[in-house]
Amino acid sequence: MINSIKYMLKALLGLCPTVLLSLGAAFAQGALPDFRTDNGECTLLEKTKLLAQQEAGFQNYSYTKSETVIYKRRGVSPKTGTVLPSLTRLHCLAVNDDKMLVTSAKSSEPYCGWVATDNLLEAKAPTGWLANSLAPCGVIEPISIRDFCSQLDEFGMIEEGCTQTTVGTSVINTKFITDNTSSQNDGGTSVISEEKIDLYSSAHAMEKTSSIKIFNILEVFDVAKNNNTGKIRLLVGVQGASLKGWVNYDSGTIWYSNLSTFFSSSGQKDVFQNEIGVRDQSLLASRPPNLQQMLAGKEEFARYPVLYDYRAKTDSTPRSHLPHLQIAFIGRFCEEDTSSLCSPNSNSNNGVSLNSADIMFLIDGTKSMEKYFSLVSDAVSKFTQDYIDDPNYRFGAATYGDFKNPLEQNTTDKMDFKIINKLETNYGDVFGQLAQTDLFIKDVQKDKEEPTNAAIYNAVTKTNWRNDRLRFIIHVADHGDRVPPSALTLEALRQAKIFYIPIAVKGEGIIEASDKFVRQSEQIHQKHLAKNGLPMALKPYVTYKDNIPAFEAISEALVGALNVGTVAQEGIYAGNNPKDKRGLAIMSEIAKEMYTSGRPDGGFKSIASNGYIETAELGQKEVNWDYFVTLSSAELLVLQRSMETVCRAIGSSRDLEIIETSIREMIEALTGDRLTNQQARIYFDKRDSIPLVTKTLLGNGLIEFMRDYQDPEKLLSYRKRFCRGFTLTALMTRNKKLAHPYEGQGGSLIWSGEYYDSKDAVEHNWLYKDFFERGYYYVPLSYLPGWEEEPS
């Protein structure tokens, strides 16, 4: 959440036309190569001006490989004395021989100046008309499994998955799951770690800089061998814009797909330590005693990623072979009362996601604010463009004037108030017309004060807030109320758990009404508190105290306010987690002894380890395990829209063209990749590199579909499958679930002839949050078109 908000506001500042028009002569076009700095630092406005000179349409960036000095100018130059930490994300602006002009990508960091290009992480350069000469900068992307296997081979390492042709040639991104049972010391002896693993600032660093928790899914961006220990290390991150650091390769396991599995309600099988079929097999964990309660609950929980698919037999398969899968397993040591729930809630903060937000801009819409309303409107419109199709963030805007009746001035009395844009995901140009909003020019009260109490109250009570995300009101105004903050307004903020951020602007001039807004905002800061006593409102940001341009002052206030606000919100929710109502599989006594041997405290509460599960034969109905594809919110949205497109396109004159595009989009959603035409072809040729995908229309079923699509009878069956998938995933995004997600006797789906209607939907929170507060949807594979176990 914190980094996301920072990035939104940086984008807001960097793209606002008002800034572009006000650039000073020192930053005239073409001046980048001559840029000089004495101390390696720039103000926010200076960084914005530098960024404005980038080539239109593309922003290049990179990270420092290690601690990196900043030079005063290009060419032969003295150092500034400022040193960039390892893995600092940088915007790249201009290159001159062996130096690159950079600024820090974080708005809270002042770094700017020239650095040596060989200290920058190599990124993928843009092609086509976006191509430039800013190498090694570009876009940081995860490495493919094919490239990952190639790099391991260069280091003389053998990765089990790489030996399988269909995996070793895969173009999907390499993912890494951290655990606390795989690590080895330099002598090769197993070392059981705590519930966190170490992070390093570089491939060769020996001192850890921080740590990350077990059972996290990370992407791999680079592979290197530590010069001191000879161990392989991986550069990992949540995404290209958020690298975390280097981890030892033996602190986890590579994940080759988005496939996950979990115990089914009707099953009997457990999790084992070794491959199924070997002698002296040991039980790792048994089924959760509260399994039925978990599966019937309204909240999602972590599933087990499928690491390898060992179901198919080959010529070299032993006769004793039994079909099975290797999984990344997380379990918990449950003491005494094993019938109770024993997992601490590590992913929920009273049901609130710190990685999503509802952000409502409350803007004074009176005549004195006309200039600022236009400025903020344009800025809001620009920065939300970076979050198109991202359902984790919703944006809205409201404006207000004065009370309608001179004799009625209480908090709930009628006033000029309008929600211009309700909170919603930006699917395009959500704020495109905001600047054209008619303001409340007429002033019935005939004074300068405005009813800010009533405006805040209306913004709280009339906004369609969601319960599972942070809530912000950013209040931009020049004049305060006639009376102090009312008890009703404060109670409304408290009840709705709104974080209030006031920004005071100059308006037409600084008058007594201006001071009132500042004083009243300070009072809200003092009185609007969370249950733990921490403030739920910031102190007012006064943008006209210093003699600096209005836009720069407001920009600095917005950045500072959101940075402080998100940190404050995180602190408010931290440490207030209730006991989790979701259990984990209970570790067996053998596993408990193995993983706690010699520990004075008796062992861990949770472990993450490799495990093995016995499955049905290929082609047989699976009764012991349910399967899921693990998707982000954006990936689920792409999958949903693609299935809808095919649902509506089948039978039209351009159906094959539309279906081909949509199938590719589905493949991208299911793998987490963005594929070129060539990569999409490679993926399809090697589609069995993703376990179980051949059982859907994205695998061999697609070939059958292409063969049958001219048969009207069969065409309807295919169409209904895609329509069904769209309907069920659309319900997921609305936190709804069908107890019987199929058509026919006892089912909840009704075919209308063109699409599916549904009935008897119940509430279900499908979105699961990991330790980084990333949201995942575990989409049942039975929801995908063509899954052979789909009910009929």
PDB file of N, CA and C in Angstrom, residues 425-463:
ATOM      1  N   THR A 425     -13.044   1.533  -9.633  1.00  0.00           N
ATOM      2  CA  THR A 425     -11.805   1.178 -10.319  1.00  0.00           C
ATOM      3  C   THR A 425     -11.726   1.966 -11.620  1.00  0.00           C
ATOM      4  N   ASN A 426     -10.529   2.372 -11.957  1.00  0.00           N
ATOM      5  CA  ASN A 426     -10.358   3.134 -13.195  1.00  0.00           C
ATOM      6  C   ASN A 426     -10.210   2.176 -14.376  1.00  0.00           C
ATOM      7  N   TYR A 427     -11.271   2.016 -15.134  1.00  0.00           N
ATOM      8  CA  TYR A 427     -11.228   1.170 -16.326  1.00  0.00           C
ATOM      9  C   TYR A 427     -10.925   1.980 -17.583  1.00  0.00           C
ATOM     10  N   GLY A 428     -10.576   3.213 -17.415  1.00  0.00           N
ATOM     11  CA  GLY A 428     -10.262   4.049 -18.572  1.00  0.00           C
ATOM     12  C   GLY A 428     -10.017   5.470 -18.126  1.00  0.00           C
ATOM     13  N   ASP A 429     -10.963   6.344 -18.412  1.00  0.00           N
ATOM     14  CA  ASP A 429     -10.790   7.753 -18.110  1.00  0.00           C
ATOM     15  C   ASP A 429     -11.777   8.156 -17.026  1.00  0.00           C
ATOM     16  N   VAL A 430     -11.604   7.604 -15.833  1.00  0.00           N
ATOM     17  CA  VAL A 430     -12.594   7.785 -14.780  1.00  0.00           C
ATOM     18  C   VAL A 430     -12.750   9.237 -14.352  1.00  0.00           C
ATOM     19  N   PHE A 431     -11.669  10.040 -14.421  1.00  0.00           N
ATOM     20  CA  PHE A 431     -11.730  11.430 -14.015  1.00  0.00           C
ATOM     21  C   PHE A 431     -11.555  12.380 -15.194  1.00  0.00           C
ATOM     22  N   GLY A 432     -11.852  11.913 -16.386  1.00  0.00           N
ATOM     23  CA  GLY A 432     -11.609  12.712 -17.575  1.00  0.00           C
ATOM     24  C   GLY A 432     -12.356  14.029 -17.605  1.00  0.00           C
ATOM     25  N   GLN A 433     -13.557  14.074 -17.015  1.00  0.00           N
ATOM     26  CA  GLN A 433     -14.389  15.280 -17.067  1.00  0.00           C
ATOM     27  C   GLN A 433     -14.406  16.041 -15.745  1.00  0.00           C
ATOM     28  N   LEU A 434     -13.539  15.667 -14.819  1.00  0.00           N
ATOM     29  CA  LEU A 434     -13.580  16.273 -13.494  1.00  0.00           C
ATOM     30  C   LEU A 434     -13.348  17.778 -13.534  1.00  0.00           C
ATOM     31  N   ALA A 435     -12.404  18.208 -14.348  1.00  0.00           N
ATOM     32  CA  ALA A 435     -12.068  19.633 -14.400  1.00  0.00           C
ATOM     33  C   ALA A 435     -13.217  20.489 -14.920  1.00  0.00           C
ATOM     34  N   GLN A 436     -14.175  19.880 -15.637  1.00  0.00           N
ATOM     35  CA  GLN A 436     -15.302  20.640 -16.188  1.00  0.00           C
ATOM     36  C   GLN A 436     -16.479  20.735 -15.211  1.00  0.00           C
ATOM     37  N   THR A 437     -16.288  20.275 -13.982  1.00  0.00           N
ATOM     38  CA  THR A 437     -17.369  20.310 -12.999  1.00  0.00           C
ATOM     39  C   THR A 437     -17.796  21.754 -12.693  1.00  0.00           C
ATOM     40  N   ASP A 438     -19.078  21.972 -12.661  1.00  0.00           N
ATOM     41  CA  ASP A 438     -19.599  23.290 -12.270  1.00  0.00           C
ATOM     42  C   ASP A 438     -19.409  23.491 -10.772  1.00  0.00           C
ATOM     43  N   LEU A 439     -18.802  24.621 -10.404  1.00  0.00           N
ATOM     44  CA  LEU A 439     -18.556  24.898  -8.996  1.00  0.00           C
ATOM     45  C   LEU A 439     -19.772  25.583  -8.364  1.00  0.00           C
ATOM     46  N   PHE A 440     -19.758  25.633  -7.027  1.00  0.00           N
ATOM     47  CA  PHE A 440     -20.854  26.268  -6.281  1.00  0.00           C
ATOM     48  C   PHE A 440     -20.509  27.746  -6.079  1.00  0.00           C
ATOM     49  N   ILE A 441     -20.741  28.543  -7.110  1.00  0.00           N
ATOM     50  CA  ILE A 441     -20.360  29.956  -7.071  1.00  0.00           C
ATOM     51  C   ILE A 441     -21.302  30.771  -6.178  1.00  0.00           C
ATOM     52  N   LYS A 442     -22.572  30.426  -6.175  1.00  0.00           N
ATOM     53  CA  LYS A 442     -23.556  31.165  -5.384  1.00  0.00           C
ATOM     54  C   LYS A 442     -23.320  30.918  -3.885  1.00  0.00           C
ATOM     55  N   ASP A 443     -23.291  32.013  -3.100  1.00  0.00           N
ATOM     56  CA  ASP A 443     -23.038  31.904  -1.669  1.00  0.00           C
ATOM     57  C   ASP A 443     -24.214  32.497  -0.910  1.00  0.00           C
ATOM     58  N   VAL A 444     -25.093  31.635  -0.434  1.00  0.00           N
ATOM     59  CA  VAL A 444     -26.282  32.089   0.287  1.00  0.00           C
ATOM     60  C   VAL A 444     -25.898  32.765   1.604  1.00  0.00           C
ATOM     61  N   GLN A 445     -24.807  32.304   2.244  1.00  0.00           N
ATOM     62  CA  GLN A 445     -24.431  32.802   3.567  1.00  0.00           C
ATOM     63  C   GLN A 445     -23.752  34.173   3.522  1.00  0.00           C
ATOM     64  N   LYS A 446     -23.206  34.558   2.373  1.00  0.00           N
ATOM     65  CA  LYS A 446     -22.573  35.870   2.206  1.00  0.00           C
ATOM     66  C   LYS A 446     -21.392  36.083   3.168  1.00  0.00           C
ATOM     67  N   ASP A 447     -20.591  35.027   3.399  1.00  0.00           N
ATOM     68  CA  ASP A 447     -19.364  35.191   4.176  1.00  0.00           C
ATOM     69  C   ASP A 447     -18.300  34.266   3.585  1.00  0.00           C
ATOM     70  N   LYS A 448     -17.110  34.274   4.173  1.00  0.00           N
ATOM     71  CA  LYS A 448     -15.996  33.514   3.605  1.00  0.00           C
ATOM     72  C   LYS A 448     -15.883  32.098   4.173  1.00  0.00           C
ATOM     73  N   GLU A 449     -16.458  31.846   5.344  1.00  0.00           N
ATOM     74  CA  GLU A 449     -16.374  30.516   5.938  1.00  0.00           C
ATOM     75  C   GLU A 449     -17.189  29.500   5.117  1.00  0.00           C
ATOM     76  N   GLU A 450     -16.773  28.234   5.207  1.00  0.00           N
ATOM     77  CA  GLU A 450     -17.469  27.159   4.503  1.00  0.00           C
ATOM     78  C   GLU A 450     -17.832  26.054   5.510  1.00  0.00           C
ATOM     79  N   PRO A 451     -18.856  25.265   5.251  1.00  0.00           N
ATOM     80  CA  PRO A 451     -19.288  24.220   6.196  1.00  0.00           C
ATOM     81  C   PRO A 451     -18.439  22.959   6.083  1.00  0.00           C
ATOM     82  N   THR A 452     -17.182  23.046   6.500  1.00  0.00           N
ATOM     83  CA  THR A 452     -16.285  21.886   6.356  1.00  0.00           C
ATOM     84  C   THR A 452     -16.739  20.710   7.218  1.00  0.00           C
ATOM     85  N   ASN A 453     -17.328  21.004   8.393  1.00  0.00           N
ATOM     86  CA  ASN A 453     -17.870  19.919   9.225  1.00  0.00           C
ATOM     87  C   ASN A 453     -18.866  19.085   8.446  1.00  0.00           C
ATOM     88  N   ALA A 454     -19.840  19.765   7.861  1.00  0.00           N
ATOM     89  CA  ALA A 454     -20.888  19.075   7.121  1.00  0.00           C
ATOM     90  C   ALA A 454     -20.330  18.408   5.870  1.00  0.00           C
ATOM     91  N   ALA A 455     -19.333  19.039   5.227  1.00  0.00           N
ATOM     92  CA  ALA A 455     -18.738  18.457   4.016  1.00  0.00           C
ATOM     93  C   ALA A 455     -18.037  17.136   4.324  1.00  0.00           C
ATOM     94  N   ILE A 456     -17.260  17.125   5.425  1.00  0.00           N
ATOM     95  CA  ILE A 456     -16.581  15.881   5.820  1.00  0.00           C
ATOM     96  C   ILE A 456     -17.613  14.816   6.170  1.00  0.00           C
ATOM     97  N   TYR A 457     -18.629  15.212   6.935  1.00  0.00           N
ATOM     98  CA  TYR A 457     -19.680  14.268   7.333  1.00  0.00           C
ATOM     99  C   TYR A 457     -20.360  13.666   6.105  1.00  0.00           C
ATOM    100  N   ASN A 458     -20.686  14.486   5.128  1.00  0.00           N
ATOM    101  CA  ASN A 458     -21.317  13.983   3.908  1.00  0.00           C
ATOM    102  C   ASN A 458     -20.384  13.069   3.126  1.00  0.00           C
ATOM    103  N   ALA A 459     -19.086  13.425   3.072  1.00  0.00           N
ATOM    104  CA  ALA A 459     -18.124  12.584   2.355  1.00  0.00           C
ATOM    105  C   ALA A 459     -18.016  11.210   2.997  1.00  0.00           C
ATOM    106  N   VAL A 460     -18.057  11.176   4.333  1.00  0.00           N
ATOM    107  CA  VAL A 460     -17.971   9.897   5.051  1.00  0.00           C
ATOM    108  C   VAL A 460     -19.224   9.062   4.816  1.00  0.00           C
ATOM    109  N   THR A 461     -20.379   9.674   4.994  1.00  0.00           N
ATOM    110  CA  THR A 461     -21.635   8.909   5.018  1.00  0.00           C
ATOM    111  C   THR A 461     -22.204   8.622   3.635  1.00  0.00           C
ATOM    112  N   LYS A 462     -21.820   9.372   2.632  1.00  0.00           N
ATOM    113  CA  LYS A 462     -22.393   9.189   1.304  1.00  0.00           C
ATOM    114  C   LYS A 462     -21.458   8.484   0.330  1.00  0.00           C
ATOM    115  N   THR A 463     -20.278   8.119   0.791  1.00  0.00           N
ATOM    116  CA  THR A 463     -19.313   7.427  -0.074  1.00  0.00           C
ATOM    117  C   THR A 463     -19.496   5.917   0.055  1.00  0.00           C
TER     118      THR A 463
END
